[in-house]
Short mmCIF file of C-alpha atoms in Angstrom, two decimals:
data_model
loop_
_atom_site.label_atom_id
_atom_site.label_comp_id
_atom_site.label_asym_id
_atom_site.label_seq_id
_atom_site.Cartn_x
_atom_site.Cartn_y
_atom_site.Cartn_z
CA UNK A 1 311.18 -51.27 -9.45
CA UNK A 2 307.64 -50.10 -8.80
CA UNK A 3 307.49 -52.49 -5.87
CA UNK A 4 310.63 -51.02 -4.44
CA UNK A 5 309.18 -47.53 -4.76
CA UNK A 6 306.07 -48.70 -2.91
CA UNK A 7 308.07 -49.82 0.12
CA UNK A 8 308.20 -46.34 1.72
CA UNK A 9 304.44 -46.22 1.30
CA UNK A 10 304.24 -49.40 3.37
CA UNK A 11 306.27 -47.74 6.07
CA UNK A 12 303.87 -44.80 6.05
CA UNK A 13 300.85 -47.07 6.26
CA UNK A 14 302.43 -49.04 9.07
CA UNK A 15 302.95 -45.77 10.97
CA UNK A 16 299.45 -44.35 10.56
CA UNK A 17 297.17 -47.38 10.21
CA UNK A 18 297.38 -48.51 13.93
CA UNK A 19 296.32 -45.05 15.12
CA UNK A 20 293.37 -44.96 12.70
CA UNK A 21 292.23 -48.45 13.69
CA UNK A 22 292.30 -47.62 17.40
CA UNK A 23 290.40 -44.41 16.67
CA UNK A 24 287.73 -46.39 14.81
CA UNK A 25 287.28 -48.66 17.83
CA UNK A 26 286.77 -45.64 20.10
CA UNK A 27 284.22 -44.16 17.70
CA UNK A 28 282.39 -47.50 17.57
CA UNK A 29 281.88 -47.27 21.33
CA UNK A 30 279.93 -44.01 20.88
CA UNK A 31 276.20 -44.49 20.25
CA UNK A 32 275.85 -40.91 18.89
CA UNK A 33 279.15 -40.04 17.13
CA UNK A 34 279.97 -36.37 16.87
CA UNK A 35 280.71 -34.47 13.64
CA UNK A 36 283.34 -36.36 11.63
CA UNK A 37 285.00 -33.08 10.65
CA UNK A 38 285.78 -32.32 14.29
CA UNK A 39 287.16 -35.84 14.87
CA UNK A 40 289.51 -35.47 11.91
CA UNK A 41 290.38 -31.94 12.98
CA UNK A 42 291.43 -33.27 16.40
CA UNK A 43 293.49 -35.99 14.72
CA UNK A 44 295.25 -33.53 12.42
CA UNK A 45 295.82 -30.96 15.17
CA UNK A 46 297.14 -33.71 17.43
CA UNK A 47 299.75 -34.56 14.80
CA UNK A 48 300.57 -30.89 14.19
CA UNK A 49 300.91 -30.24 17.93
CA UNK A 50 304.32 -31.86 17.82
CA UNK A 51 305.59 -28.63 16.28
CA UNK A 52 304.64 -26.85 19.53
CA UNK A 53 306.75 -29.07 21.80
CA UNK A 54 309.68 -26.69 21.72
CA UNK A 55 307.49 -23.86 23.05
CA UNK A 56 305.91 -26.16 25.67
CA UNK A 57 309.35 -27.32 26.92
CA UNK A 58 310.77 -23.82 27.21
CA UNK A 59 309.33 -23.01 30.68
CA UNK A 60 310.87 -26.23 32.10
CA UNK A 61 314.35 -25.84 30.62
CA UNK A 62 315.87 -24.64 33.91
CA UNK A 63 314.73 -27.59 36.02
CA UNK A 64 315.68 -30.54 33.82
CA UNK A 65 318.91 -31.39 35.63
CA UNK A 66 320.11 -31.97 39.21
CA UNK A 67 323.92 -31.95 39.37
CA UNK A 68 325.32 -35.06 41.00
CA UNK A 69 322.02 -36.96 41.00
CA UNK A 70 321.50 -38.78 37.68
CA UNK A 71 318.35 -40.56 38.86
CA UNK A 72 316.66 -37.34 39.89
CA UNK A 73 317.73 -35.76 36.61
CA UNK A 74 316.20 -38.64 34.72
CA UNK A 75 312.97 -38.27 36.66
CA UNK A 76 312.76 -34.53 35.95
CA UNK A 77 313.39 -35.09 32.28
CA UNK A 78 310.70 -37.74 32.18
CA UNK A 79 308.17 -35.38 33.74
CA UNK A 80 309.11 -31.93 32.45
CA UNK A 81 311.13 -32.81 29.35
CA UNK A 82 308.75 -35.35 27.81
CA UNK A 83 305.45 -35.99 29.60
CA UNK A 84 304.33 -32.47 30.57
CA UNK A 85 305.01 -30.76 27.22
CA UNK A 86 303.38 -33.54 25.19
CA UNK A 87 300.26 -33.78 27.36
CA UNK A 88 299.89 -29.97 27.55
CA UNK A 89 299.71 -29.64 23.75
CA UNK A 90 297.25 -32.56 23.57
CA UNK A 91 294.95 -31.03 26.19
CA UNK A 92 295.07 -27.71 24.32
CA UNK A 93 293.98 -29.52 21.16
CA UNK A 94 291.09 -31.23 22.96
CA UNK A 95 289.84 -27.96 24.46
CA UNK A 96 290.23 -26.16 21.12
CA UNK A 97 288.22 -28.74 19.20
CA UNK A 98 285.48 -29.14 21.83
CA UNK A 99 285.14 -25.53 22.96
CA UNK A 100 282.27 -24.73 20.59
CA UNK A 101 280.27 -27.78 21.53
CA UNK A 102 277.45 -27.36 24.00
CA UNK A 103 278.60 -28.33 27.45
CA UNK A 104 275.98 -31.00 28.01
CA UNK A 105 275.41 -32.00 24.34
CA UNK A 106 277.30 -35.32 24.48
CA UNK A 107 280.23 -35.83 26.88
CA UNK A 108 281.36 -38.83 24.83
CA UNK A 109 282.32 -36.42 22.04
CA UNK A 110 285.05 -35.01 24.21
CA UNK A 111 286.38 -38.51 24.86
CA UNK A 112 286.51 -39.21 21.13
CA UNK A 113 288.25 -35.89 20.49
CA UNK A 114 290.80 -36.79 23.18
CA UNK A 115 291.45 -40.18 21.52
CA UNK A 116 291.78 -38.49 18.11
CA UNK A 117 294.29 -35.91 19.42
CA UNK A 118 296.38 -38.54 21.19
CA UNK A 119 296.35 -40.91 18.22
CA UNK A 120 297.20 -38.12 15.76
CA UNK A 121 300.18 -37.28 17.93
CA UNK A 122 301.11 -41.01 18.01
CA UNK A 123 300.76 -41.38 14.22
CA UNK A 124 303.17 -38.52 13.51
CA UNK A 125 305.63 -39.74 16.16
CA UNK A 126 305.35 -43.27 14.82
CA UNK A 127 306.11 -42.11 11.31
CA UNK A 128 309.22 -40.24 12.51
CA UNK A 129 310.49 -43.33 14.35
CA UNK A 130 309.91 -45.72 11.42
CA UNK A 131 311.57 -43.41 8.89
CA UNK A 132 314.51 -42.89 11.25
CA UNK A 133 314.91 -46.69 11.71
CA UNK A 134 313.92 -47.88 8.20
CA UNK A 135 316.14 -50.93 8.47
CA UNK A 136 314.01 -52.42 11.25
CA UNK A 137 310.65 -50.77 10.54
CA UNK A 138 308.58 -53.98 10.58
CA UNK A 139 309.51 -55.08 14.09
CA UNK A 140 309.40 -51.50 15.37
CA UNK A 141 305.96 -50.94 13.81
CA UNK A 142 304.61 -54.12 15.40
CA UNK A 143 305.96 -53.17 18.84
CA UNK A 144 304.68 -49.60 18.74
CA UNK A 145 301.27 -50.55 17.35
CA UNK A 146 300.71 -52.97 20.24
CA UNK A 147 301.67 -50.58 23.07
CA UNK A 148 302.94 -47.08 22.24
CA UNK A 149 300.17 -46.02 19.84
CA UNK A 150 297.28 -47.28 22.05
CA UNK A 151 299.07 -45.74 25.07
CA UNK A 152 299.04 -42.25 23.50
CA UNK A 153 295.43 -42.75 22.57
CA UNK A 154 294.65 -43.85 26.12
CA UNK A 155 296.22 -40.69 27.55
CA UNK A 156 294.09 -38.57 25.22
CA UNK A 157 291.00 -40.52 26.32
CA UNK A 158 291.83 -39.97 29.99
CA UNK A 159 292.27 -36.24 29.41
CA UNK A 160 289.07 -35.99 27.35
CA UNK A 161 287.18 -38.12 29.90
CA UNK A 162 288.05 -35.89 32.85
CA UNK A 163 287.23 -32.76 30.81
CA UNK A 164 283.82 -34.32 30.02
CA UNK A 165 283.30 -35.14 33.71
CA UNK A 166 284.29 -31.63 34.76
CA UNK A 167 281.87 -30.10 32.28
CA UNK A 168 278.95 -32.50 32.67
CA UNK A 169 278.89 -32.66 36.48
CA UNK A 170 275.99 -34.69 37.80
CA UNK A 171 275.12 -35.87 34.28
CA UNK A 172 277.96 -38.37 34.63
CA UNK A 173 277.29 -39.21 38.24
CA UNK A 174 279.97 -36.90 39.65
CA UNK A 175 279.84 -33.78 41.78
CA UNK A 176 277.01 -35.03 44.02
CA UNK A 177 278.91 -33.79 47.06
CA UNK A 178 281.36 -30.86 47.16
CA UNK A 179 280.58 -29.99 43.57
CA UNK A 180 282.98 -27.09 43.21
CA UNK A 181 285.92 -29.12 44.52
CA UNK A 182 284.99 -32.10 42.34
CA UNK A 183 284.84 -29.92 39.25
CA UNK A 184 288.23 -28.34 40.02
CA UNK A 185 289.80 -31.74 40.73
CA UNK A 186 288.44 -33.13 37.45
CA UNK A 187 289.98 -30.25 35.50
CA UNK A 188 293.31 -30.85 37.30
CA UNK A 189 293.19 -34.60 36.61
CA UNK A 190 292.59 -33.89 32.90
CA UNK A 191 296.24 -32.75 32.78
CA UNK A 192 297.98 -34.23 35.81
CA UNK A 193 296.76 -37.83 35.36
CA UNK A 194 298.11 -38.17 31.74
CA UNK A 195 301.35 -36.41 32.75
CA UNK A 196 301.88 -38.76 35.72
CA UNK A 197 301.13 -41.91 33.71
CA UNK A 198 303.28 -40.72 30.77
CA UNK A 199 306.20 -39.88 33.04
CA UNK A 200 305.93 -43.23 34.86
CA UNK A 201 305.91 -45.03 31.51
CA UNK A 202 308.89 -43.15 30.07
CA UNK A 203 311.14 -43.14 33.13
CA UNK A 204 312.10 -46.82 32.92
CA UNK A 205 312.59 -46.63 29.15
CA UNK A 206 314.74 -43.51 29.32
CA UNK A 207 316.75 -45.04 32.12
CA UNK A 208 317.45 -48.14 30.03
CA UNK A 209 318.48 -45.92 27.13
CA UNK A 210 320.71 -43.71 29.29
CA UNK A 211 322.35 -46.57 31.25
CA UNK A 212 322.93 -49.50 28.86
CA UNK A 213 325.38 -51.05 31.36
CA UNK A 214 322.67 -51.93 33.92
CA UNK A 215 322.39 -55.57 35.02
CA UNK A 216 320.04 -57.96 33.29
CA UNK A 217 317.74 -58.19 36.33
CA UNK A 218 317.47 -54.40 36.66
CA UNK A 219 316.80 -54.05 32.93
CA UNK A 220 314.09 -56.71 33.07
CA UNK A 221 312.39 -55.03 36.05
CA UNK A 222 312.48 -51.61 34.39
CA UNK A 223 311.06 -53.01 31.18
CA UNK A 224 308.35 -54.89 33.04
CA UNK A 225 307.44 -51.76 34.98
CA UNK A 226 307.03 -49.77 31.77
CA UNK A 227 304.84 -52.48 30.22
CA UNK A 228 302.71 -52.70 33.33
CA UNK A 229 302.12 -48.94 33.42
CA UNK A 230 301.42 -48.79 29.71
CA UNK A 231 298.82 -51.58 29.64
CA UNK A 232 297.29 -50.42 32.92
CA UNK A 233 296.78 -46.96 31.44
CA UNK A 234 295.08 -48.51 28.41
CA UNK A 235 292.83 -50.52 30.73
CA UNK A 236 291.97 -47.42 32.76
CA UNK A 237 291.09 -45.54 29.56
CA UNK A 238 288.78 -48.38 28.48
CA UNK A 239 287.08 -48.27 31.89
CA UNK A 240 286.65 -44.47 31.55
CA UNK A 241 285.13 -44.88 28.09
CA UNK A 242 282.63 -47.37 29.49
CA UNK A 243 281.82 -45.05 32.39
CA UNK A 244 281.07 -42.16 30.09
CA UNK A 245 279.37 -44.34 27.48
CA UNK A 246 276.99 -45.92 30.02
CA UNK A 247 275.23 -42.57 30.36
CA UNK A 248 274.24 -42.63 26.68
CA UNK A 249 273.64 -46.34 26.35
CA UNK A 250 270.87 -47.20 23.84
CA UNK A 251 267.47 -47.33 25.51
CA UNK A 252 265.64 -49.49 22.92
CA UNK A 253 266.21 -52.95 21.47
CA UNK A 254 266.60 -51.51 17.99
CA UNK A 255 269.28 -49.10 19.17
CA UNK A 256 271.10 -51.89 21.03
CA UNK A 257 271.08 -54.04 17.91
CA UNK A 258 272.35 -51.21 15.81
CA UNK A 259 275.24 -50.65 18.22
CA UNK A 260 275.99 -54.38 18.20
CA UNK A 261 276.15 -54.44 14.42
CA UNK A 262 278.41 -51.41 14.43
CA UNK A 263 280.84 -53.05 16.84
CA UNK A 264 280.88 -56.25 14.76
CA UNK A 265 281.65 -54.21 11.69
CA UNK A 266 284.56 -52.40 13.32
CA UNK A 267 285.97 -55.67 14.74
CA UNK A 268 285.93 -57.34 11.31
CA UNK A 269 287.37 -54.20 9.74
CA UNK A 270 290.20 -54.13 12.27
CA UNK A 271 291.16 -57.78 11.70
CA UNK A 272 290.69 -57.66 7.94
CA UNK A 273 292.70 -54.46 7.45
CA UNK A 274 295.47 -55.74 9.67
CA UNK A 275 295.70 -59.07 7.85
CA UNK A 276 295.62 -57.41 4.45
CA UNK A 277 298.29 -54.87 5.36
CA UNK A 278 300.55 -57.47 6.95
CA UNK A 279 300.33 -59.66 3.86
CA UNK A 280 301.01 -56.75 1.47
CA UNK A 281 303.96 -55.51 3.52
CA UNK A 282 305.40 -59.03 3.66
CA UNK A 283 305.07 -59.60 -0.08
CA UNK A 284 306.66 -56.21 -0.89
CA UNK A 285 309.58 -56.68 1.47
CA UNK A 286 310.16 -60.26 0.29
CA UNK A 287 310.32 -59.05 -3.34
CA UNK A 288 312.58 -56.22 -2.24
CA UNK A 289 315.01 -58.72 -0.69
CA UNK A 290 314.88 -60.79 -3.87
CA UNK A 291 315.68 -57.80 -6.13
CA UNK A 292 318.61 -56.84 -3.85
CA UNK A 293 319.93 -60.45 -3.61
CA UNK A 294 318.66 -62.39 -6.66
CA UNK A 295 320.78 -65.41 -5.83
CA UNK A 296 318.94 -65.82 -2.48
CA UNK A 297 315.44 -66.85 -3.56
CA UNK A 298 314.37 -68.35 -0.24
CA UNK A 299 312.27 -65.29 0.52
CA UNK A 300 310.14 -65.99 -2.56
CA UNK A 301 308.99 -69.26 -1.00
CA UNK A 302 307.31 -67.23 1.71
CA UNK A 303 305.36 -64.99 -0.64
CA UNK A 304 302.41 -67.46 -0.71
CA UNK A 305 301.99 -66.83 3.03
CA UNK A 306 301.70 -63.10 2.34
CA UNK A 307 299.22 -63.67 -0.46
CA UNK A 308 297.16 -65.88 1.82
CA UNK A 309 297.12 -63.15 4.46
CA UNK A 310 295.94 -60.66 1.80
CA UNK A 311 293.13 -63.02 0.73
CA UNK A 312 292.08 -63.46 4.36
CA UNK A 313 292.02 -59.72 4.82
CA UNK A 314 289.89 -59.23 1.68
CA UNK A 315 287.50 -61.95 2.84
CA UNK A 316 287.07 -60.25 6.20
CA UNK A 317 286.51 -56.90 4.52
CA UNK A 318 283.81 -58.50 2.37
CA UNK A 319 282.31 -59.97 5.54
CA UNK A 320 282.35 -56.47 7.03
CA UNK A 321 280.37 -55.16 4.07
CA UNK A 322 277.91 -58.03 4.42
CA UNK A 323 277.41 -57.36 8.13
CA UNK A 324 276.77 -53.70 7.40
CA UNK A 325 274.35 -54.25 4.47
CA UNK A 326 272.30 -57.08 5.92
CA UNK A 327 272.41 -55.66 9.44
CA UNK A 328 271.23 -52.27 8.20
CA UNK A 329 268.39 -53.80 6.19
CA UNK A 330 267.29 -56.04 9.08
CA UNK A 331 267.32 -53.16 11.56
CA UNK A 332 265.42 -50.97 9.09
CA UNK A 333 262.81 -53.67 8.64
CA UNK A 334 262.47 -54.08 12.40
CA UNK A 335 262.19 -50.33 12.82
CA UNK A 336 259.45 -50.03 10.19
CA UNK A 337 257.55 -52.94 11.70
CA UNK A 338 257.81 -51.37 15.13
CA UNK A 339 256.60 -47.97 13.91
CA UNK A 340 253.67 -49.47 12.02
CA UNK A 341 252.47 -51.66 14.89
CA UNK A 342 249.02 -50.62 16.15
CA UNK A 343 248.90 -48.80 19.40
CA UNK A 344 247.34 -50.68 22.30
CA UNK A 345 243.95 -49.54 22.95
#
């Protein structure tokens, strides 16, 4: 019975773990990570911002429907009923968390805060969806962890990236000509770009939900359009992270090696945690099915696969620790040797 009681915990982990893993990858791209307390504050406030959606939707309540035009109504709901309120509260969180930071201290911090706010929002939304559809939580968790969670994080990165560009100016290679207009346009893009991408992503999905009688070809095209917009937004966010990150790229070989070790550690941690969680979830759900239907013991035959996945995950986590320990010692040794080398003269 303890295993059955642990199943809701698995659902909670499935909802939150993808957001945390994506956040770790974003942090690993930062050579000089900001204060961890602010990153976690952005994550928590991003999740809590869902409670403000009712207030954010209120100004748009009168323009969410066009009588006699269902397609226009669906478009307005995608923009002003979903995208605009959600992105407004995320941008407010990013500005709130980063407002006390020095403008030119580290623009990458704002990008990380944006990712944290978007992923915190996604984690809470993910949890609500999985609890609401507990009968199909595994397939739903896999689908949302591949696209929806990274998509929300990408929108936060885009908002944070444009805020960083607007604040940093020429430090990020922008505003060389028409600086005032470039700064204003960057601030506008911090909100309008995520809203536009979010609305374009949601419109096909909401249309499929609202009109289940559409033909198979139309449904396939709408689904493909949503996937294309979602993955393109993630790709654009990655490009923006690299653009901002290039301006604080490590300048020494020791710093480059340190960053390389950090990225290896996060990659192994990502794969190991995912394998371990997948195995644990599979074992728990298989035992759950066996307790519910003792006469059907076929699921028990698949438990060894789950145990193997757990062992693989543990092995990768041990490898992560080894990469960190040996990499840290090697870099420390190289650093000491470099500092003690005689000056040319």
